[in-house]
XYZ file of C-alpha atoms in Angstrom:
719
model
C 84.753 -14.000 -41.008
C 81.709 -13.393 -42.974
C 79.810 -15.725 -40.640
C 81.019 -13.785 -37.631
C 80.050 -10.492 -39.253
C 76.683 -12.005 -39.993
C 76.248 -12.995 -36.348
C 77.472 -9.567 -35.283
C 75.034 -7.740 -37.434
C 72.327 -10.141 -36.323
C 73.054 -9.294 -32.680
C 73.140 -5.604 -33.543
C 69.833 -6.037 -35.301
C 68.287 -7.793 -32.340
C 69.831 -5.210 -30.016
C 68.390 -2.485 -32.181
C 65.031 -4.227 -32.139
C 65.338 -4.529 -28.365
C 66.102 -0.794 -28.035
C 63.257 0.077 -30.375
C 61.005 -2.244 -28.456
C 62.053 -0.654 -25.178
C 61.541 2.863 -26.581
C 58.219 1.895 -28.131
C 57.190 0.145 -24.950
C 58.198 3.202 -22.928
C 56.162 5.411 -25.257
C 53.154 3.186 -24.821
C 53.798 3.166 -21.100
C 53.805 6.972 -21.076
C 50.565 7.050 -23.042
C 48.997 4.492 -20.779
C 50.202 6.419 -17.726
C 48.768 9.651 -19.093
C 45.488 7.921 -19.871
C 45.406 6.494 -16.362
C 46.141 9.915 -14.880
C 43.438 11.441 -17.005
C 41.042 8.722 -15.872
C 41.931 9.374 -12.240
C 41.378 13.106 -12.691
C 38.022 12.397 -14.313
C 37.131 10.028 -11.470
C 37.936 12.698 -8.870
C 35.965 15.274 -10.846
C 33.054 12.862 -11.163
C 33.031 12.205 -7.426
C 33.187 15.948 -6.737
C 30.361 16.532 -9.186
C 28.292 13.781 -7.527
C 28.862 15.338 -4.095
C 27.939 18.797 -5.385
C 24.895 17.305 -7.085
C 23.832 15.688 -3.780
C 24.256 19.004 -1.943
C 22.188 20.708 -4.647
C 19.386 18.108 -4.341
C 19.407 18.355 -0.526
C 19.198 22.149 -0.724
C 16.375 21.815 -3.279
C 14.330 19.588 -0.957
C 15.051 21.854 2.027
C 13.893 24.961 0.142
C 10.809 23.170 -1.137
C 9.890 22.136 2.419
C 10.432 25.629 3.831
C 8.587 27.487 1.086
C 5.687 24.981 1.232
C 5.151 26.098 4.856
C 5.886 29.792 4.337
C 3.232 30.938 6.812
C 5.159 29.351 9.693
C 8.700 29.986 8.423
C 9.192 33.701 9.031
C 9.869 33.394 12.741
C 12.513 30.686 12.361
C 13.928 31.634 8.987
C 13.571 35.395 8.196
C 12.804 36.388 4.636
C 16.358 37.694 4.153
C 17.793 34.292 5.093
C 15.446 32.514 2.672
C 16.397 34.975 -0.071
C 20.081 34.308 0.553
C 19.395 30.577 0.427
C 17.735 30.963 -2.982
C 20.715 32.999 -4.229
C 23.137 30.326 -2.987
C 20.972 27.623 -4.576
C 21.022 29.379 -7.974
C 24.765 30.069 -7.764
C 25.586 26.443 -6.902
C 23.395 25.242 -9.768
C 25.175 27.494 -12.278
C 28.630 26.460 -11.044
C 27.641 22.798 -11.290
C 26.187 23.378 -14.768
C 29.463 24.976 -15.987
C 31.539 22.147 -14.542
C 29.423 19.461 -16.195
C 29.106 21.337 -19.492
C 32.885 21.229 -19.923
C 32.588 17.456 -20.315
C 30.689 17.894 -23.581
C 27.065 17.441 -24.544
C 25.526 15.917 -21.385
C 21.932 14.634 -21.792
C 19.316 15.830 -19.268
C 21.562 18.670 -18.060
C 19.217 21.200 -19.641
C 16.221 19.499 -18.022
C 18.000 19.651 -14.659
C 18.612 23.385 -14.984
C 15.024 23.916 -16.142
C 13.791 22.131 -12.981
C 16.113 24.298 -10.844
C 14.943 27.475 -12.571
C 11.293 26.412 -12.172
C 11.802 25.975 -8.429
C 13.643 29.321 -8.197
C 10.859 31.121 -10.065
C 8.111 29.699 -7.830
C 10.155 30.274 -4.655
C 10.972 33.898 -5.547
C 7.293 34.454 -6.324
C 6.342 33.005 -2.928
C 8.934 35.251 -1.288
C 7.500 38.311 -3.051
C 3.943 37.347 -2.118
C 5.040 36.895 1.515
C 6.712 40.299 1.554
C 3.611 41.892 0.014
C 1.437 39.971 2.498
C -0.772 38.748 -0.312
C -2.178 35.675 1.470
C -4.366 34.559 -1.434
C -1.470 34.589 -3.878
C 0.761 33.001 -1.223
C -1.707 30.116 -0.736
C -1.954 29.627 -4.491
C 1.828 29.604 -4.980
C 2.536 27.303 -2.034
C -0.177 24.981 -3.366
C 1.496 25.065 -6.788
C 4.861 24.298 -5.169
C 3.340 21.381 -3.227
C 1.678 19.931 -6.317
C 4.508 20.387 -8.799
C 7.247 19.170 -6.392
C 10.163 20.650 -8.380
C 12.682 19.179 -5.930
C 11.688 15.695 -7.109
C 12.372 16.759 -10.720
C 15.767 18.128 -9.646
C 16.491 14.795 -7.971
C 15.277 12.788 -10.993
C 17.356 14.659 -13.593
C 20.316 14.870 -11.228
C 20.366 11.067 -11.015
C 20.256 10.805 -14.825
C 23.178 13.254 -15.186
C 25.178 11.329 -12.580
C 24.548 8.082 -14.441
C 25.779 9.653 -17.690
C 28.977 10.871 -16.009
C 29.503 7.459 -14.477
C 29.108 5.865 -17.925
C 31.743 8.261 -19.314
C 34.096 7.324 -16.500
C 33.484 3.646 -17.173
C 34.384 4.088 -20.848
C 37.598 5.881 -19.820
C 38.528 3.003 -17.554
C 37.851 0.512 -20.341
C 40.169 2.507 -22.641
C 42.814 2.455 -19.902
C 42.485 -1.306 -19.729
C 43.115 -1.531 -23.490
C 46.305 0.579 -23.133
C 47.461 -1.628 -20.315
C 46.924 -4.724 -22.493
C 49.032 -3.203 -25.300
C 51.762 -2.330 -22.814
C 51.830 -5.925 -21.604
C 51.992 -7.239 -25.171
C 55.109 -5.174 -26.033
C 56.795 -5.989 -22.745
C 56.558 -9.664 -23.667
C 59.180 -8.945 -26.390
C 61.803 -8.415 -23.673
C 61.555 -11.884 -22.218
C 59.794 -15.042 -23.292
C 59.223 -16.073 -19.709
C 57.905 -12.631 -18.836
C 55.701 -12.718 -21.906
C 54.170 -16.048 -20.860
C 53.735 -14.914 -17.257
C 52.246 -11.556 -18.205
C 50.043 -13.186 -20.833
C 48.638 -15.714 -18.393
C 48.259 -13.139 -15.648
C 46.646 -10.548 -17.890
C 44.342 -13.145 -19.420
C 43.159 -14.236 -15.981
C 42.560 -10.658 -14.864
C 40.722 -9.720 -18.053
C 38.558 -12.844 -17.970
C 37.686 -12.271 -14.310
C 36.888 -8.648 -14.942
C 34.800 -9.535 -17.969
C 32.943 -12.184 -15.998
C 32.232 -9.692 -13.229
C 30.943 -7.121 -15.705
C 28.757 -9.735 -17.362
C 27.492 -10.917 -13.963
C 26.716 -7.352 -12.866
C 24.835 -6.752 -16.093
C 22.876 -9.998 -15.723
C 22.032 -9.192 -12.115
C 20.836 -5.733 -13.122
C 18.680 -7.205 -15.890
C 17.333 -9.875 -13.524
C 16.515 -7.257 -10.889
C 14.665 -5.108 -13.396
C 12.789 -8.152 -14.653
C 11.877 -9.140 -11.088
C 10.564 -5.662 -10.329
C 8.544 -5.619 -13.548
C 7.237 -9.102 -12.788
C 6.185 -8.116 -9.272
C 4.475 -4.953 -10.487
C 2.772 -6.884 -13.240
C 1.622 -9.527 -10.769
C 0.244 -6.943 -8.324
C -1.542 -5.122 -11.134
C -2.895 -8.393 -12.484
C -4.193 -9.461 -9.063
C -5.842 -6.092 -8.471
C -7.481 -6.129 -11.914
C -8.466 -9.780 -11.584
C -10.048 -9.045 -8.210
C -11.999 -6.127 -9.664
C -13.121 -7.938 -12.812
C -14.278 -11.024 -10.872
C -15.826 -9.244 -7.906
C -17.909 -6.910 -10.074
C -19.978 -9.700 -11.731
C -19.913 -11.679 -8.471
C -21.527 -8.694 -6.779
C -24.507 -8.984 -9.138
C -24.544 -12.798 -9.106
C -24.566 -13.178 -5.317
C -26.634 -10.057 -4.661
C -29.467 -10.973 -7.017
C -29.253 -14.555 -5.802
C -29.840 -13.418 -2.225
C -32.681 -11.123 -3.319
C -34.223 -13.970 -5.299
C -33.961 -16.330 -2.322
C -36.104 -13.909 -0.274
C -38.984 -14.214 -2.752
C -41.620 -16.939 -2.874
C -40.011 -19.948 -4.574
C -40.953 -23.581 -4.919
C -38.508 -26.252 -3.760
C -36.880 -26.711 -7.174
C -36.395 -22.975 -7.642
C -35.044 -22.686 -4.121
C -32.538 -25.472 -4.856
C -31.396 -23.767 -8.061
C -31.052 -20.408 -6.290
C -29.035 -21.893 -3.428
C -26.750 -23.578 -5.967
C -26.120 -20.251 -7.724
C -25.368 -18.487 -4.418
C -23.198 -21.346 -3.132
C -21.067 -21.475 -6.278
C -20.790 -17.695 -6.274
C -19.334 -17.830 -2.775
C -17.025 -20.670 -3.823
C -15.615 -18.500 -6.612
C -15.267 -15.591 -4.177
C -13.409 -17.893 -1.778
C -10.930 -18.768 -4.568
C -10.371 -15.069 -5.348
C -9.789 -14.334 -1.651
C -7.300 -17.210 -1.382
C -5.233 -15.821 -4.255
C -5.253 -12.291 -2.822
C -4.369 -13.518 0.661
C -1.545 -15.569 -0.789
C -0.231 -12.459 -2.561
C -0.391 -10.438 0.689
C 1.453 -13.174 2.573
C 4.140 -13.315 -0.133
C 4.603 -9.533 0.103
C 4.892 -9.671 3.902
C 1.780 -7.509 4.322
C -0.193 -9.953 6.473
C -1.649 -8.147 9.492
C -3.206 -9.769 12.545
C -5.796 -7.671 14.392
C -6.313 -7.684 18.152
C -9.984 -7.229 19.011
C -12.191 -9.048 21.544
C -14.574 -11.658 20.158
C -16.809 -14.479 21.329
C -15.499 -17.951 20.455
C -18.858 -19.832 20.659
C -20.444 -17.226 18.368
C -17.683 -17.785 15.812
C -18.237 -21.557 15.968
C -21.987 -21.072 15.491
C -21.275 -18.927 12.425
C -19.167 -21.747 10.990
C -21.924 -24.257 11.634
C -24.485 -22.099 9.824
C -22.053 -21.519 6.963
C -21.554 -25.236 6.270
C -25.059 -26.438 7.188
C -26.292 -26.568 3.576
C -23.418 -28.640 2.174
C -23.344 -30.873 5.290
C -27.046 -31.651 4.857
C -26.564 -32.144 1.123
C -23.825 -34.762 1.698
C -25.756 -36.226 4.712
C -22.799 -35.753 7.059
C -22.712 -34.968 10.771
C -21.121 -31.774 12.097
C -20.307 -31.164 15.770
C -18.202 -28.718 17.747
C -17.322 -28.427 21.409
C -15.175 -26.227 23.652
C -13.399 -27.478 26.765
C -14.964 -25.982 29.930
C -11.662 -24.343 30.996
C -11.316 -22.546 27.654
C -12.257 -18.829 27.851
C -15.231 -17.924 25.690
C -14.116 -14.339 25.097
C -10.573 -13.761 23.794
C -8.707 -10.983 22.024
C -7.266 -11.626 18.581
C -8.243 -11.657 14.910
C -11.587 -13.455 14.520
C -11.620 -13.101 10.728
C -8.212 -14.759 10.315
C -9.133 -17.520 12.792
C -12.372 -18.030 10.892
C -10.437 -18.173 7.610
C -8.184 -20.921 9.005
C -11.124 -22.976 10.223
C -13.112 -22.440 7.002
C -10.217 -23.837 4.941
C -9.777 -26.854 7.221
C -13.512 -27.592 7.546
C -14.059 -27.100 3.820
C -11.281 -29.619 3.062
C -12.676 -32.050 5.616
C -16.159 -31.923 4.074
C -14.740 -32.043 0.534
C -12.894 -35.341 1.138
C -15.547 -36.953 3.372
C -18.324 -39.069 1.830
C -19.771 -40.597 5.017
C -19.516 -39.994 8.736
C -18.852 -36.364 9.644
C -16.627 -33.570 10.869
C -15.823 -32.668 14.459
C -14.369 -29.331 15.615
C -12.761 -29.081 19.054
C -10.840 -26.418 20.989
C -8.923 -26.632 24.267
C -6.423 -24.556 26.222
C -2.705 -25.143 26.778
C -0.513 -23.794 29.606
C 1.443 -20.596 28.843
C 4.229 -18.658 30.549
C 2.680 -15.207 30.099
C -0.348 -14.617 32.283
C -1.866 -12.034 29.913
C -2.222 -14.554 27.036
C -4.123 -17.744 26.197
C -2.702 -20.512 24.047
C -5.514 -22.485 22.444
C -5.310 -25.731 20.503
C -7.856 -26.360 17.728
C -8.525 -29.620 15.934
C -10.642 -30.482 12.895
C -11.275 -34.222 12.568
C -13.039 -35.992 9.697
C -13.847 -39.558 8.646
C -12.817 -39.044 5.034
C -10.394 -40.594 2.578
C -7.218 -39.846 4.500
C -3.877 -38.595 3.201
C -1.076 -40.832 1.853
C 2.096 -40.734 3.957
C 4.191 -39.497 1.031
C 1.889 -36.480 0.725
C 1.853 -35.477 4.409
C 4.978 -33.321 4.119
C 3.786 -31.646 0.903
C 0.175 -30.630 1.548
C 1.141 -27.321 3.192
C 3.230 -26.288 0.176
C 1.694 -23.848 -2.274
C -0.211 -25.297 -5.260
C 0.091 -28.845 -3.889
C -3.037 -31.042 -4.077
C -3.743 -34.639 -3.206
C -5.061 -35.420 -6.659
C -3.285 -35.452 -9.998
C -4.558 -32.953 -12.555
C -5.975 -35.729 -14.741
C -8.024 -37.323 -11.930
C -9.228 -34.271 -9.989
C -12.696 -34.624 -8.488
C -12.841 -31.949 -5.762
C -11.282 -28.807 -7.323
C -9.498 -26.037 -5.448
C -6.490 -23.787 -5.982
C -3.935 -25.671 -3.904
C -3.382 -22.521 -1.802
C -5.741 -23.189 1.127
C -3.412 -25.149 3.396
C -0.438 -22.945 2.497
C -2.470 -19.928 3.633
C -3.518 -21.815 6.777
C 0.123 -22.461 7.655
C 1.079 -18.794 7.139
C -1.891 -17.500 9.145
C -1.217 -19.896 12.025
C 2.431 -18.862 12.139
C 1.304 -15.235 12.101
C -0.713 -16.005 15.246
C 2.392 -17.450 16.957
C 1.288 -21.053 16.502
C 2.004 -24.186 14.486
C -0.056 -26.680 12.496
C 0.225 -30.441 12.072
C -1.781 -33.338 10.651
C -2.331 -36.998 11.494
C -4.014 -39.162 8.889
C -4.650 -42.759 7.897
C -5.933 -43.915 4.535
C -9.621 -44.848 4.728
C -10.026 -43.699 8.355
C -9.823 -39.924 8.026
C -7.575 -37.037 9.018
C -7.099 -34.761 12.000
C -5.626 -31.281 11.544
C -4.370 -29.633 14.735
C -3.073 -26.107 15.176
C -2.246 -23.784 18.045
C -2.635 -20.017 18.293
C -1.888 -17.404 20.942
C -4.549 -14.866 21.968
C -4.653 -12.067 24.514
C -6.984 -12.028 27.482
C -10.049 -9.906 26.761
C -10.771 -7.154 29.269
C -14.453 -6.975 28.454
C -17.173 -8.890 26.661
C -17.858 -7.611 23.148
C -21.381 -6.504 22.354
C -23.381 -9.572 21.396
C -24.342 -9.602 17.771
C -27.940 -9.900 16.758
C -28.834 -12.338 14.039
C -31.676 -12.441 11.625
C -32.915 -9.932 9.104
C -32.187 -6.240 9.574
C -35.211 -3.988 9.990
C -33.715 -0.530 9.536
C -36.018 2.091 8.020
C -34.337 4.934 6.118
C -37.557 6.736 5.190
C -36.923 10.408 4.508
C -33.259 9.911 3.569
C -31.818 10.242 0.071
C -28.610 8.607 -1.167
C -26.674 9.009 -4.418
C -25.405 5.725 -5.886
C -22.537 6.180 -8.359
C -21.889 2.943 -10.276
C -21.013 2.329 -13.939
C -22.202 -1.289 -13.983
C -25.909 -1.438 -14.867
C -26.476 -4.764 -13.087
C -24.935 -3.439 -9.870
C -27.046 -0.270 -10.068
C -30.172 -2.386 -10.392
C -29.058 -4.582 -7.499
C -28.505 -1.640 -5.159
C -31.820 -0.068 -6.166
C -33.753 -3.226 -5.306
C -31.719 -3.970 -2.179
C -31.979 -0.494 -0.636
C -35.628 -0.191 -1.624
C -36.364 -2.849 1.006
C -35.210 -0.366 3.661
C -37.170 2.592 2.226
C -34.009 4.473 1.250
C -34.669 6.825 -1.642
C -31.755 6.615 -4.070
C -30.714 8.403 -7.240
C -28.291 6.880 -9.739
C -25.226 8.229 -11.532
C -23.056 6.278 -13.965
C -19.697 8.018 -13.406
C -17.888 10.672 -11.398
C -18.734 13.548 -13.755
C -22.443 12.847 -13.548
C -22.163 12.532 -9.764
C -20.536 15.977 -9.487
C -23.371 17.541 -11.479
C -26.020 15.971 -9.245
C -24.240 16.828 -5.987
C -24.031 20.511 -6.953
C -27.745 20.580 -7.771
C -29.102 18.693 -4.763
C -28.220 17.733 -1.181
C -27.847 14.029 -0.392
C -27.613 12.369 3.007
C -25.137 9.747 1.777
C -22.956 8.946 -1.252
C -22.229 5.358 -2.331
C -19.519 5.506 -5.006
C -17.706 2.913 -7.102
C -13.953 3.419 -7.658
C -13.257 2.306 -11.238
C -15.549 4.211 -13.622
C -15.212 5.752 -17.103
C -14.742 9.498 -17.654
C -13.923 10.134 -13.981
C -13.054 7.525 -11.335
C -14.132 7.572 -7.713
C -10.831 8.906 -6.351
C -10.919 11.976 -8.596
C -14.606 12.620 -7.925
C -14.333 12.461 -4.122
C -11.224 14.652 -4.231
C -13.163 17.378 -6.082
C -16.135 16.990 -3.716
C -13.945 17.471 -0.654
C -11.305 19.965 -1.807
C -13.060 22.120 -4.405
C -16.767 21.910 -3.557
C -16.127 21.633 0.224
C -19.017 19.165 0.597
C -18.759 16.960 3.690
C -21.568 14.508 2.906
C -20.558 11.030 4.180
C -19.235 8.926 1.314
C -18.706 5.159 1.220
C -16.418 3.669 -1.426
C -17.727 0.517 -3.095
C -14.555 -1.130 -4.316
C -13.774 -4.426 -5.941
C -10.118 -3.735 -5.123
C -9.533 -5.240 -1.671
C -5.741 -4.989 -1.504
C -4.591 -3.176 1.658
C -2.989 -0.287 -0.232
C -6.242 0.362 -2.119
C -8.218 0.478 1.143
C -5.764 3.028 2.569
C -6.052 5.010 -0.651
C -9.841 5.210 -0.197
C -9.471 6.929 3.181
C -6.660 9.171 1.944
C -8.745 10.331 -1.029
C -11.568 11.545 1.212
C -13.959 8.620 1.618
C -15.376 8.139 5.113
C -15.674 4.373 4.775
C -15.461 1.549 2.255
C -17.224 -1.709 1.480
C -15.776 -4.472 -0.671
C -17.556 -6.222 -3.509
C -19.429 -8.471 -3.663
C -21.652 -6.467 -1.306
C -23.411 -8.377 1.446
C -26.765 -7.000 2.561
C -25.982 -6.888 6.327
C -22.618 -5.239 5.620
C -23.923 -2.394 3.492
C -26.858 -1.720 5.825
C -24.438 -1.707 8.767
C -22.152 0.751 6.949
C -25.083 3.021 6.100
C -26.234 2.982 9.725
C -22.815 4.241 10.814
C -23.061 7.382 8.734
C -26.819 7.845 8.410
C -28.304 6.549 11.687
C -32.026 5.829 11.799
C -34.271 7.090 14.586
C -33.861 5.622 18.065
C -36.725 3.161 17.881
C -35.685 1.983 14.431
C -32.063 1.762 15.551
C -33.039 -0.634 18.328
C -34.989 -2.785 15.873
C -32.016 -2.931 13.541
C -29.787 -4.373 16.235
C -27.207 -1.556 16.101
C -26.154 -0.299 19.526
C -25.339 3.371 20.211
C -21.590 3.954 20.835
C -20.772 4.040 24.542
C -17.530 6.030 24.353
C -15.963 8.802 22.341
C -13.712 6.452 20.349
C -16.166 3.582 19.835
C -17.136 4.784 16.357
C -13.486 5.257 15.433
C -12.569 1.843 16.848
C -15.422 0.153 14.986
C -14.449 1.911 11.752
C -10.928 0.437 11.954
C -12.041 -3.010 13.046
C -10.532 -2.590 16.517
C -6.942 -2.493 15.221
C -5.225 -0.685 18.114
C -1.962 -0.121 16.223
C -3.679 1.654 13.345
C -5.876 3.593 15.810
C -2.848 4.924 17.665
C -1.125 5.844 14.400
C -4.147 7.750 13.070
C -4.815 9.459 16.416
C -1.226 10.689 16.419
C -1.784 12.176 12.931
C -5.050 13.801 14.093
C -3.281 15.364 17.087
C -0.436 16.594 14.862
C -2.887 18.125 12.375
C -4.849 19.773 15.225
C -1.698 21.560 16.412
C -1.222 22.959 12.896
C -4.910 23.878 12.555
C -4.887 25.756 15.867
C -2.029 27.975 14.731
C -3.743 28.648 11.396
C -6.993 29.520 13.181
C -5.202 31.940 15.512
C -3.390 33.559 12.586
C -6.670 34.134 10.714
C -8.348 35.508 13.849
C -5.458 37.875 14.586
C -5.753 39.243 11.040
C -9.536 39.693 11.341
C -9.963 37.307 8.381
C -13.484 35.865 8.780
C -13.406 33.847 5.487
C -10.000 32.490 6.475
C -11.364 31.357 9.853
C -14.297 29.652 8.079
C -11.907 27.776 5.779
C -9.783 26.635 8.721
C -12.889 25.547 10.678
C -13.974 23.486 7.670
C -10.507 21.890 7.549
C -10.710 21.141 11.288
C -14.032 19.423 10.685
C -12.330 17.167 8.117
C -9.511 16.503 10.594
C -11.921 15.063 13.174
C -14.446 13.510 10.743
C -13.104 9.986 11.351
C -14.361 10.196 14.978
C -17.944 10.003 13.755
C -20.717 12.547 13.131
C -22.005 12.345 16.720
C -18.660 12.979 18.412
C -18.702 16.047 20.745
C -16.028 17.794 18.659
C -18.080 17.455 15.453
C -21.212 18.639 17.238
C -19.272 21.634 18.554
C -17.953 22.512 15.086
C -21.516 22.573 13.718
C -22.204 25.493 16.074
C -19.114 27.369 14.855
C -19.446 26.902 11.100
C -18.574 30.552 10.538
C -16.681 33.298 12.373
C -19.202 35.710 13.983
C -16.882 38.412 15.319
C -17.052 41.848 13.744
C -13.436 42.810 14.380
C -10.056 41.237 15.049
C -10.376 41.448 18.845
C -13.767 39.690 18.880
C -12.545 37.044 16.408
C -9.495 36.415 18.559
C -11.682 35.873 21.647
C -13.989 33.587 19.675
C -10.978 31.698 18.310
C -9.598 30.994 21.788
C -13.045 29.939 22.976
C -13.391 27.444 20.116
C -9.913 26.045 20.717
C -10.563 25.681 24.432
C -13.880 23.904 23.838
C -12.356 21.502 21.302
C -9.472 20.699 23.656
C -11.994 20.069 26.440
C -14.350 17.983 24.264
C -11.493 15.893 22.854
C -9.657 14.933 26.043
C -9.876 11.234 25.186
C -8.529 11.873 21.687
C -5.624 14.058 22.810
C -4.620 11.898 25.791
C -5.022 8.406 24.261
């Protein structure tokens, strides 16, 4: 009996434990459910907040755009509408601020509201200035709005606030997961089988979720590391290019100057060795930069007409010294049916051939190198497909290396037995360039008998023969002209002084941008040659002040050791008329100077520089004949001219003579890329200032100027 009572009470005890477990489990379930509901509510609120934040940012950018162009906004968006938009913008920002503030202390929320208030203050000030018709204050405020870009600050802090809210939501979801785990643990008391099943199932889910979170975190870290690595690599390449090209500029430049002096045979040999090794180092730098551009997908192939035999003659002259030194033969020939004038990228084609010929000479001890080109049939009538071959009688390539030589950093020699040097990038660059010209490259080789590299490339048919280049020494005479050379490197200043002295160009020297600004304000110069990286004030800042604050339009050429494509674009955007890369070659810098400071007619003929035959020849030459870039820039010029016309008419209608003068100066900058001798630039010289005495006369003069510019620029506006 006692045993039965014991069993009875034991069952009651277990039943009681079961009931307690059920009640406790239900309580935990309720808590978990409430936590989940709370998490869902927070998720919905977070999504709503994100949407409202996006609307706020969009409205911020819209208002910034409209108030930046206030002079043209009144007709489309009346002042009352803009005022209402500002009111709505401020109201939405306050509502969003209250909603977010209820979530506790949210970082960056105050910064977000400060950015919103800053934009509202500037915008209301612009609105007041527009109502009071205070054009000077309006220009100043719109300029402040354009420079400060408050909408970008609103966007930046809005993203940070959204990330904080998302992190809060993530923590809530993690807490919910913990409640769910506890609920599963107590439910396992009800059934051993259910406990095992739930345990296994929950474990799998938790592990998978944890793995996904870990993977997401690792991917995020890897992405950030990759971005930092890429930025670091780009910065390193740009700095390496600058630091190497700056001393190379002096090394090669003084070497060339020294070679023009009276030297005995031994001195001449030493000088040629210095120059040759300087160019070899420059070739290595160029290979690394080209490889970086190819990796980034920024390789561009130009389409300009060029003469194929002239290019081959250039190659022969380039390698004549080393060919004679190694006592090798060098020959080239072109099949009779191959066109001599084609349209493509001569510099890239030359780069391919230089790499192949250089390798052929490097690995050839006897015999010689032969360059051949023929034509292949094509389906498109407007193109030519040419096949080039470079054959040598050198060491040959082992069969196991044939498939590897076009890979980056691959070389035929082991590091411990290297005799010929090189970066291992040459053939990789060749392969990429050939593929960029719609061709392919291959090699046939036999040990001890030599190698033959063959590649194809597609070119367009050339409509006309390019102007034949003249060789030999330049004979330009810049007597009577004065140039300002701004360069922080003493050796480069000395080089330019000696080099330009040969052409009777009077130069003055400045060591940095600040010194250049002082000199330019004290004296007129016919040309400015300015380095980019300088202490105290760099070239970009200096040219910006010269153009925008001093309103000086003297032609300026950037001398930059940074040759990356984005740096070249930055030169033009900053206000430079042209650029020249370091190390500076004598024919290149004289050619650049002749573009912007032409010598007299007789001297121009002696220098071998032909006068432009058409309105866009100067522009085309400036851009290297790249039609795509020409069309893009012409479209921007036409767009800016439409805006300038309206501004000129507005100033004339208001009888604002200083305003017309400012707009005319801006128009001159708009068309400056067409060259100083373009009809539009010549016309603007005659209309440097408004001459009307009242609004009616200024309006007539304004329409006359616009009509003459439209007539003089037909080619620009139609092309």
